[in-house]
Amino acid sequence: MPNSSSMPQFLLLAFADRRELQLLHFWLFLAISLATLLANGLILSAVAWDHHLHTPMGFFLLNLSLTDLGCICTTVPKAMHNSLQNTTTISYTGCVAQVFLLFFFLGTEYFLLTIMCYDRYVAICKPLHYGTLLGSRACAHMAAAAWATGFLYSLLHTASTFSLPLCQGNALGQFFCELPHILKLSCSHSGYLREIGLIVVNACLLFGCFVFIVFSYVQIFRAVLRIPSQQGRHKAFSTCLPHLAVLSLLLSTGTFSSLKPPSISSPSLDLIVSVLYSVVPPALNPLIYSLRNQELKDAIRKTLTGCFSEAKSCLFPSNS
């Protein structure tokens, strides 16, 4: 029985067989990557430079942007390289790195979104205790806990998966190294059950976070509906809706990818769903947050204005 580490490489799923379509996918992914890098980079710069955004939500938004950048940089560059070079291979080490990093960033993002839900709950339902419950030290500890939990979550899955002997070939039916497709290559029944057990335990943890999020939003909406003024209700809802939209996008695509019935599974559908949960959320999150957050839009506008002014002064220095 061959050991998985003796497998030199895996074969990924190509987006298309025709060369023209492969190049089209390359340019499409390049545009998405550049837009995501620019948008999240602007948010990072705006939060770091504008003191109006030095708030708990701004701090968590900065961390969320880092996870979005990590997600997009984990899967897309290799897919672009394969489309450009007309190849489908990925090394064993590269596959391990992809699995680890994707679990790390997606897990951390989910835990950060749970913490951001707690931030909204305290801000709306317990405003008098906001400064106490969400001080700078408490925010740093919660963010560190999210990153540490994401790291442990990823490490356990990666170590468990790649300790399995893989003897069902090396072809993965996905454009990146995705856990379910790697498990299909395993020939160890006990090891497979061990990984499934680990997935169940982690699913219970994620479901616990989901229950907390649902409970928090029920309390938030009850508190918002008791606000007498329409302007106050609108302002409260506007701070919650972006978070709810980002969370819904991540949960719906990730859950469908994990729980879709085998009867409707196909390479094309798997490809679309994987793009929806690994590529689309990092690209849309900055847009969703900036659309409803006037302070963030103003900070981004000031950042862009400052960059353009610096560029103009460098290109066209004054004679005085």
mmCIF file of C-alpha atoms in Angstrom:
data_model
loop_
_atom_site.group_PDB
_atom_site.id
_atom_site.type_symbol
_atom_site.label_atom_id
_atom_site.label_comp_id
_atom_site.label_asym_id
_atom_site.label_seq_id
_atom_site.Cartn_x
_atom_site.Cartn_y
_atom_site.Cartn_z
ATOM 1 C CA MET A 1 0.000 0.000 0.000
ATOM 2 C CA PRO A 2 1.742 3.214 -1.117
ATOM 3 C CA ASN A 3 2.168 6.039 1.348
ATOM 4 C CA SER A 4 0.633 9.363 0.381
ATOM 5 C CA SER A 5 3.953 11.169 0.781
ATOM 6 C CA SER A 6 5.457 9.035 -1.992
ATOM 7 C CA MET A 7 3.022 10.598 -4.484
ATOM 8 C CA PRO A 8 5.052 13.287 -6.307
ATOM 9 C CA GLN A 9 2.116 15.310 -7.593
ATOM 10 C CA PHE A 10 -1.631 15.578 -8.049
ATOM 11 C CA LEU A 11 -3.650 16.322 -11.159
ATOM 12 C CA LEU A 12 -6.118 19.187 -10.838
ATOM 13 C CA LEU A 13 -9.267 19.728 -12.861
ATOM 14 C CA ALA A 14 -8.797 22.001 -15.859
ATOM 15 C CA PHE A 15 -11.312 24.765 -16.422
ATOM 16 C CA ALA A 16 -11.521 23.966 -20.120
ATOM 17 C CA ASP A 17 -9.909 21.832 -22.798
ATOM 18 C CA ARG A 18 -9.730 24.537 -25.468
ATOM 19 C CA ARG A 19 -6.708 26.816 -25.297
ATOM 20 C CA GLU A 20 -8.790 29.944 -25.913
ATOM 21 C CA LEU A 21 -11.028 29.204 -22.931
ATOM 22 C CA GLN A 22 -8.020 28.473 -20.730
ATOM 23 C CA LEU A 23 -6.592 31.896 -21.535
ATOM 24 C CA LEU A 24 -10.007 33.448 -20.905
ATOM 25 C CA HIS A 25 -10.055 31.869 -17.439
ATOM 26 C CA PHE A 26 -6.557 33.194 -16.817
ATOM 27 C CA TRP A 27 -7.521 36.777 -17.647
ATOM 28 C CA LEU A 28 -10.782 36.491 -15.685
ATOM 29 C CA PHE A 29 -8.983 35.230 -12.587
ATOM 30 C CA LEU A 30 -6.302 37.881 -13.016
ATOM 31 C CA ALA A 31 -8.958 40.623 -13.059
ATOM 32 C CA ILE A 32 -10.690 39.161 -9.974
ATOM 33 C CA SER A 33 -7.366 38.836 -8.142
ATOM 34 C CA LEU A 34 -6.268 42.395 -8.890
ATOM 35 C CA ALA A 35 -9.674 43.790 -7.911
ATOM 36 C CA THR A 36 -9.623 41.807 -4.653
ATOM 37 C CA LEU A 37 -6.075 42.857 -3.820
ATOM 38 C CA LEU A 38 -6.884 46.507 -4.556
ATOM 39 C CA ALA A 39 -10.162 46.548 -2.608
ATOM 40 C CA ASN A 40 -8.821 44.777 0.460
ATOM 41 C CA GLY A 41 -5.608 46.800 0.290
ATOM 42 C CA LEU A 42 -7.651 50.009 0.340
ATOM 43 C CA ILE A 43 -9.591 48.792 3.381
ATOM 44 C CA LEU A 44 -6.367 47.888 5.185
ATOM 45 C CA SER A 45 -4.891 51.306 4.395
ATOM 46 C CA ALA A 46 -8.056 53.181 5.319
ATOM 47 C CA VAL A 47 -8.453 51.409 8.673
ATOM 48 C CA ALA A 48 -4.751 51.840 9.511
ATOM 49 C CA TRP A 49 -4.566 55.551 8.633
ATOM 50 C CA ASP A 50 -7.988 56.975 9.541
ATOM 51 C CA HIS A 51 -8.451 57.431 13.300
ATOM 52 C CA HIS A 52 -12.245 57.410 12.849
ATOM 53 C CA LEU A 53 -11.951 53.703 12.013
ATOM 54 C CA HIS A 54 -9.818 52.854 15.035
ATOM 55 C CA THR A 55 -12.806 51.078 16.547
ATOM 56 C CA PRO A 56 -13.455 47.416 17.420
ATOM 57 C CA MET A 57 -15.389 46.903 14.185
ATOM 58 C CA GLY A 58 -12.612 48.588 12.183
ATOM 59 C CA PHE A 59 -10.037 46.348 13.864
ATOM 60 C CA PHE A 60 -12.020 43.191 13.079
ATOM 61 C CA LEU A 61 -12.631 44.420 9.523
ATOM 62 C CA LEU A 62 -8.865 44.782 9.099
ATOM 63 C CA ASN A 63 -8.407 41.167 10.210
ATOM 64 C CA LEU A 64 -11.207 40.056 7.886
ATOM 65 C CA SER A 65 -9.465 41.732 4.940
ATOM 66 C CA LEU A 66 -6.286 39.818 5.774
ATOM 67 C CA THR A 67 -8.164 36.502 5.648
ATOM 68 C CA ASP A 68 -9.768 37.501 2.332
ATOM 69 C CA LEU A 69 -6.341 38.251 0.866
ATOM 70 C CA GLY A 70 -5.085 34.912 2.176
ATOM 71 C CA CYS A 71 -7.991 32.989 0.625
ATOM 72 C CA ILE A 72 -7.620 34.539 -2.811
ATOM 73 C CA CYS A 73 -3.834 34.067 -2.796
ATOM 74 C CA THR A 74 -4.102 30.394 -1.803
ATOM 75 C CA THR A 75 -6.108 29.015 -4.721
ATOM 76 C CA VAL A 76 -6.170 31.514 -7.591
ATOM 77 C CA PRO A 77 -2.434 31.947 -8.450
ATOM 78 C CA LYS A 78 -1.944 28.211 -9.050
ATOM 79 C CA ALA A 79 -5.124 28.037 -11.150
ATOM 80 C CA MET A 80 -3.897 31.010 -13.213
ATOM 81 C CA HIS A 81 -0.481 29.397 -13.662
ATOM 82 C CA ASN A 82 -2.017 26.122 -14.837
ATOM 83 C CA SER A 83 -4.349 27.879 -17.296
ATOM 84 C CA LEU A 84 -1.480 29.946 -18.700
ATOM 85 C CA GLN A 85 0.971 27.028 -18.944
ATOM 86 C CA ASN A 86 -1.676 24.538 -20.188
ATOM 87 C CA THR A 87 -0.989 22.103 -17.345
ATOM 88 C CA THR A 88 -2.990 20.575 -14.480
ATOM 89 C CA THR A 89 -0.316 19.423 -12.024
ATOM 90 C CA ILE A 90 0.406 20.500 -8.469
ATOM 91 C CA SER A 91 3.187 19.113 -6.309
ATOM 92 C CA TYR A 92 2.460 17.094 -3.176
ATOM 93 C CA THR A 93 3.950 19.870 -1.010
ATOM 94 C CA GLY A 94 1.935 22.503 -2.868
ATOM 95 C CA CYS A 95 -1.245 20.493 -2.295
ATOM 96 C CA VAL A 96 -0.548 20.197 1.437
ATOM 97 C CA ALA A 97 0.081 23.949 1.596
ATOM 98 C CA GLN A 98 -3.179 24.707 -0.239
ATOM 99 C CA VAL A 99 -5.266 22.548 2.081
ATOM 100 C CA PHE A 100 -3.636 23.983 5.194
ATOM 101 C CA LEU A 101 -3.842 27.633 4.129
ATOM 102 C CA LEU A 102 -7.408 27.433 2.820
ATOM 103 C CA PHE A 103 -8.673 25.803 6.016
ATOM 104 C CA PHE A 104 -6.656 28.311 8.039
ATOM 105 C CA PHE A 105 -8.005 31.422 6.338
ATOM 106 C CA LEU A 106 -11.605 30.208 5.913
ATOM 107 C CA GLY A 107 -11.753 28.937 9.501
ATOM 108 C CA THR A 108 -10.307 32.177 10.855
ATOM 109 C CA GLU A 109 -12.738 34.205 8.743
ATOM 110 C CA TYR A 110 -15.709 32.296 10.131
ATOM 111 C CA PHE A 111 -14.551 32.799 13.720
ATOM 112 C CA LEU A 112 -13.912 36.500 13.028
ATOM 113 C CA LEU A 113 -17.424 36.877 11.633
ATOM 114 C CA THR A 114 -18.761 35.275 14.821
ATOM 115 C CA ILE A 115 -16.808 37.806 16.900
ATOM 116 C CA MET A 116 -18.064 40.649 14.701
ATOM 117 C CA CYS A 117 -21.596 39.433 15.383
ATOM 118 C CA TYR A 118 -20.840 39.711 19.120
ATOM 119 C CA ASP A 119 -19.561 43.248 18.495
ATOM 120 C CA ARG A 120 -22.866 44.219 16.866
ATOM 121 C CA TYR A 121 -24.825 42.534 19.674
ATOM 122 C CA VAL A 122 -23.006 44.491 22.383
ATOM 123 C CA ALA A 123 -23.145 47.774 20.417
ATOM 124 C CA ILE A 124 -26.930 47.587 19.948
ATOM 125 C CA CYS A 125 -28.203 45.565 22.909
ATOM 126 C CA LYS A 126 -25.705 46.621 25.604
ATOM 127 C CA PRO A 127 -24.342 50.007 24.451
ATOM 128 C CA LEU A 128 -23.465 51.173 27.975
ATOM 129 C CA HIS A 129 -21.089 48.206 28.378
ATOM 130 C CA TYR A 130 -19.527 48.482 24.913
ATOM 131 C CA GLY A 131 -16.309 50.175 26.044
ATOM 132 C CA THR A 132 -15.839 47.644 28.834
ATOM 133 C CA LEU A 133 -16.639 44.448 26.929
ATOM 134 C CA LEU A 134 -14.854 45.484 23.733
ATOM 135 C CA GLY A 135 -11.804 47.392 24.889
ATOM 136 C CA SER A 136 -8.594 47.309 22.883
ATOM 137 C CA ARG A 137 -7.130 44.450 24.931
ATOM 138 C CA ALA A 138 -10.319 42.372 24.691
ATOM 139 C CA CYS A 139 -10.453 42.890 20.903
ATOM 140 C CA ALA A 140 -6.813 41.859 20.516
ATOM 141 C CA HIS A 141 -7.423 38.720 22.593
ATOM 142 C CA MET A 142 -10.526 37.776 20.586
ATOM 143 C CA ALA A 143 -8.767 38.305 17.252
ATOM 144 C CA ALA A 144 -5.764 36.280 18.446
ATOM 145 C CA ALA A 145 -8.132 33.508 19.567
ATOM 146 C CA ALA A 146 -9.767 33.473 16.114
ATOM 147 C CA TRP A 147 -6.398 33.169 14.341
ATOM 148 C CA ALA A 148 -5.159 30.526 16.801
ATOM 149 C CA THR A 149 -8.361 28.477 16.481
ATOM 150 C CA GLY A 150 -8.184 28.698 12.691
ATOM 151 C CA PHE A 151 -4.562 27.511 12.817
ATOM 152 C CA LEU A 152 -5.380 24.541 15.061
ATOM 153 C CA TYR A 153 -8.481 23.712 12.986
ATOM 154 C CA SER A 154 -6.378 23.703 9.816
ATOM 155 C CA LEU A 155 -3.459 21.805 11.329
ATOM 156 C CA LEU A 156 -5.662 18.965 12.581
ATOM 157 C CA HIS A 157 -7.427 18.531 9.232
ATOM 158 C CA THR A 158 -4.247 18.736 7.175
ATOM 159 C CA ALA A 159 -2.280 16.335 9.359
ATOM 160 C CA SER A 160 -5.168 13.855 9.494
ATOM 161 C CA THR A 161 -5.807 13.955 5.745
ATOM 162 C CA PHE A 162 -2.235 13.611 4.519
ATOM 163 C CA SER A 163 -1.414 10.837 6.992
ATOM 164 C CA LEU A 164 -3.846 8.639 5.043
ATOM 165 C CA PRO A 165 -2.463 6.259 2.402
ATOM 166 C CA LEU A 166 -3.689 7.351 -1.031
ATOM 167 C CA CYS A 167 -3.987 4.531 -3.553
ATOM 168 C CA GLN A 168 -6.882 5.546 -5.808
ATOM 169 C CA GLY A 169 -4.769 7.484 -8.299
ATOM 170 C CA ASN A 170 -3.784 11.140 -8.114
ATOM 171 C CA ALA A 171 -6.537 12.902 -10.085
ATOM 172 C CA LEU A 172 -8.526 15.490 -8.101
ATOM 173 C CA GLY A 173 -11.835 16.598 -9.568
ATOM 174 C CA GLN A 174 -11.262 20.208 -8.528
ATOM 175 C CA PHE A 175 -9.168 23.206 -9.638
ATOM 176 C CA PHE A 176 -7.400 23.269 -6.253
ATOM 177 C CA CYS A 177 -6.677 20.699 -3.528
ATOM 178 C CA GLU A 178 -10.035 20.312 -1.812
ATOM 179 C CA LEU A 179 -10.424 17.977 1.156
ATOM 180 C CA PRO A 180 -13.380 15.806 -0.028
ATOM 181 C CA HIS A 181 -11.632 15.047 -3.330
ATOM 182 C CA ILE A 182 -8.414 14.049 -1.540
ATOM 183 C CA LEU A 183 -10.358 11.744 0.790
ATOM 184 C CA LYS A 184 -11.805 9.964 -2.251
ATOM 185 C CA LEU A 185 -8.258 8.824 -3.081
ATOM 186 C CA SER A 186 -7.786 7.148 0.314
ATOM 187 C CA CYS A 187 -7.734 3.371 0.656
ATOM 188 C CA SER A 188 -7.665 3.331 4.471
ATOM 189 C CA HIS A 189 -11.128 2.732 5.901
ATOM 190 C CA SER A 190 -10.105 3.452 9.513
ATOM 191 C CA GLY A 191 -8.203 6.593 8.542
ATOM 192 C CA TYR A 192 -11.139 7.784 6.462
ATOM 193 C CA LEU A 193 -13.484 7.279 9.432
ATOM 194 C CA ARG A 194 -11.032 9.184 11.660
ATOM 195 C CA GLU A 195 -11.093 12.170 9.343
ATOM 196 C CA ILE A 196 -14.893 11.993 9.076
ATOM 197 C CA GLY A 197 -15.056 11.974 12.882
ATOM 198 C CA LEU A 198 -12.829 15.054 12.989
ATOM 199 C CA ILE A 199 -15.080 16.753 10.447
ATOM 200 C CA VAL A 200 -18.133 15.960 12.598
ATOM 201 C CA VAL A 201 -16.467 17.428 15.719
ATOM 202 C CA ASN A 202 -15.508 20.582 13.826
ATOM 203 C CA ALA A 203 -18.985 20.776 12.312
ATOM 204 C CA CYS A 204 -20.423 20.787 15.848
ATOM 205 C CA LEU A 205 -18.072 23.672 16.745
ATOM 206 C CA LEU A 206 -19.095 25.613 13.643
ATOM 207 C CA PHE A 207 -22.757 24.864 14.326
ATOM 208 C CA GLY A 208 -22.305 26.199 17.868
ATOM 209 C CA CYS A 209 -20.984 29.448 16.384
ATOM 210 C CA PHE A 210 -23.955 29.499 14.011
ATOM 211 C CA VAL A 211 -26.431 29.084 16.884
ATOM 212 C CA PHE A 212 -24.705 31.945 18.720
ATOM 213 C CA ILE A 213 -24.947 34.117 15.593
ATOM 214 C CA VAL A 214 -28.658 33.353 15.121
ATOM 215 C CA PHE A 215 -29.411 34.031 18.799
ATOM 216 C CA SER A 216 -27.453 37.294 18.679
ATOM 217 C CA TYR A 217 -29.277 38.528 15.587
ATOM 218 C CA VAL A 218 -32.662 37.666 17.068
ATOM 219 C CA GLN A 219 -31.771 39.855 20.066
ATOM 220 C CA ILE A 220 -30.366 42.568 17.767
ATOM 221 C CA PHE A 221 -33.499 42.759 15.601
ATOM 222 C CA ARG A 222 -35.738 42.813 18.671
ATOM 223 C CA ALA A 223 -33.700 45.703 20.090
ATOM 224 C CA VAL A 224 -33.671 47.580 16.765
ATOM 225 C CA LEU A 225 -37.441 47.287 16.334
ATOM 226 C CA ARG A 226 -37.889 48.893 19.764
ATOM 227 C CA ILE A 227 -35.959 52.010 18.668
ATOM 228 C CA PRO A 228 -38.598 54.779 18.381
ATOM 229 C CA SER A 229 -37.096 56.807 15.534
ATOM 230 C CA GLN A 230 -36.970 55.543 11.967
ATOM 231 C CA GLN A 231 -33.549 57.162 11.492
ATOM 232 C CA GLY A 232 -32.205 55.258 14.509
ATOM 233 C CA ARG A 233 -33.566 51.956 13.206
ATOM 234 C CA HIS A 234 -32.068 52.615 9.774
ATOM 235 C CA LYS A 235 -28.651 53.405 11.261
ATOM 236 C CA ALA A 236 -28.714 50.260 13.412
ATOM 237 C CA PHE A 237 -29.738 48.055 10.496
ATOM 238 C CA SER A 238 -27.091 49.609 8.239
ATOM 239 C CA THR A 239 -24.341 48.488 10.631
ATOM 240 C CA CYS A 240 -25.655 44.902 10.729
ATOM 241 C CA LEU A 241 -26.696 44.186 7.137
ATOM 242 C CA PRO A 242 -23.159 44.112 5.637
ATOM 243 C CA HIS A 243 -22.015 41.610 8.271
ATOM 244 C CA LEU A 244 -25.136 39.507 7.714
ATOM 245 C CA ALA A 245 -24.638 39.553 3.923
ATOM 246 C CA VAL A 246 -20.972 38.489 4.171
ATOM 247 C CA LEU A 247 -21.817 35.747 6.651
ATOM 248 C CA SER A 248 -24.710 34.454 4.528
ATOM 249 C CA LEU A 249 -22.525 34.322 1.416
ATOM 250 C CA LEU A 250 -19.807 32.319 3.172
ATOM 251 C CA LEU A 251 -22.198 29.940 4.947
ATOM 252 C CA SER A 252 -24.522 29.254 2.000
ATOM 253 C CA THR A 253 -21.751 28.446 -0.482
ATOM 254 C CA GLY A 254 -19.635 26.489 2.008
ATOM 255 C CA THR A 255 -22.599 24.483 3.314
ATOM 256 C CA PHE A 256 -23.859 23.647 -0.171
ATOM 257 C CA SER A 257 -20.369 22.529 -1.195
ATOM 258 C CA SER A 258 -20.111 20.192 1.808
ATOM 259 C CA LEU A 259 -23.675 18.851 1.964
ATOM 260 C CA LYS A 260 -24.849 18.717 -1.652
ATOM 261 C CA PRO A 261 -26.253 15.252 -2.484
ATOM 262 C CA PRO A 262 -24.063 12.990 -4.676
ATOM 263 C CA SER A 263 -26.945 12.627 -7.140
ATOM 264 C CA ILE A 264 -26.507 16.218 -8.325
ATOM 265 C CA SER A 265 -22.718 16.268 -8.098
ATOM 266 C CA SER A 266 -20.812 16.819 -11.329
ATOM 267 C CA PRO A 267 -17.383 18.258 -12.222
ATOM 268 C CA SER A 268 -18.959 21.441 -13.610
ATOM 269 C CA LEU A 269 -21.164 21.992 -10.553
ATOM 270 C CA ASP A 270 -18.278 21.236 -8.157
ATOM 271 C CA LEU A 271 -16.149 23.762 -10.033
ATOM 272 C CA ILE A 272 -18.802 26.480 -9.847
ATOM 273 C CA VAL A 273 -19.527 25.894 -6.152
ATOM 274 C CA SER A 274 -15.823 25.901 -5.227
ATOM 275 C CA VAL A 275 -15.353 29.227 -7.000
ATOM 276 C CA LEU A 276 -18.396 30.583 -5.151
ATOM 277 C CA TYR A 277 -16.999 29.832 -1.690
ATOM 278 C CA SER A 278 -13.251 30.272 -2.253
ATOM 279 C CA VAL A 279 -13.054 33.160 -4.745
ATOM 280 C CA VAL A 280 -16.307 35.144 -4.713
ATOM 281 C CA PRO A 281 -16.541 36.038 -0.964
ATOM 282 C CA PRO A 282 -13.026 37.575 -0.782
ATOM 283 C CA ALA A 283 -13.837 39.618 -3.877
ATOM 284 C CA LEU A 284 -17.278 40.796 -2.702
ATOM 285 C CA ASN A 285 -16.636 41.366 1.019
ATOM 286 C CA PRO A 286 -14.922 44.779 0.570
ATOM 287 C CA LEU A 287 -17.724 45.944 -1.721
ATOM 288 C CA ILE A 288 -20.440 44.800 0.692
ATOM 289 C CA TYR A 289 -18.854 46.521 3.681
ATOM 290 C CA SER A 290 -17.996 49.754 1.899
ATOM 291 C CA LEU A 291 -21.463 50.176 0.360
ATOM 292 C CA ARG A 292 -23.196 50.519 3.737
ATOM 293 C CA ASN A 293 -20.447 52.129 5.805
ATOM 294 C CA GLN A 294 -20.183 55.867 5.187
ATOM 295 C CA GLU A 295 -17.124 56.263 7.424
ATOM 296 C CA LEU A 296 -15.307 53.520 5.523
ATOM 297 C CA LYS A 297 -16.256 55.071 2.170
ATOM 298 C CA ASP A 298 -14.982 58.472 3.315
ATOM 299 C CA ALA A 299 -11.727 56.933 4.570
ATOM 300 C CA ILE A 300 -11.182 55.049 1.297
ATOM 301 C CA ARG A 301 -11.897 58.244 -0.642
ATOM 302 C CA LYS A 302 -9.328 60.141 1.445
ATOM 303 C CA THR A 303 -6.802 57.330 0.959
ATOM 304 C CA LEU A 304 -7.273 57.402 -2.812
ATOM 305 C CA THR A 305 -7.080 61.193 -2.882
ATOM 306 C CA GLY A 306 -3.851 61.101 -0.887
ATOM 307 C CA CYS A 307 -2.346 58.468 -3.191
ATOM 308 C CA PHE A 308 -3.285 60.458 -6.296
ATOM 309 C CA SER A 309 -1.863 63.650 -4.793
ATOM 310 C CA GLU A 310 1.421 61.905 -3.968
ATOM 311 C CA ALA A 311 1.609 60.402 -7.458
ATOM 312 C CA LYS A 312 0.867 63.764 -9.050
ATOM 313 C CA SER A 313 3.551 65.513 -7.010
ATOM 314 C CA CYS A 314 6.089 62.848 -7.986
ATOM 315 C CA LEU A 315 5.205 62.930 -11.687
ATOM 316 C CA PHE A 316 4.751 66.704 -11.950
ATOM 317 C CA PRO A 317 6.935 68.363 -9.274
ATOM 318 C CA SER A 318 6.358 72.067 -8.815
ATOM 319 C CA ASN A 319 9.133 74.414 -9.930
ATOM 320 C CA SER A 320 8.928 76.568 -6.796
#
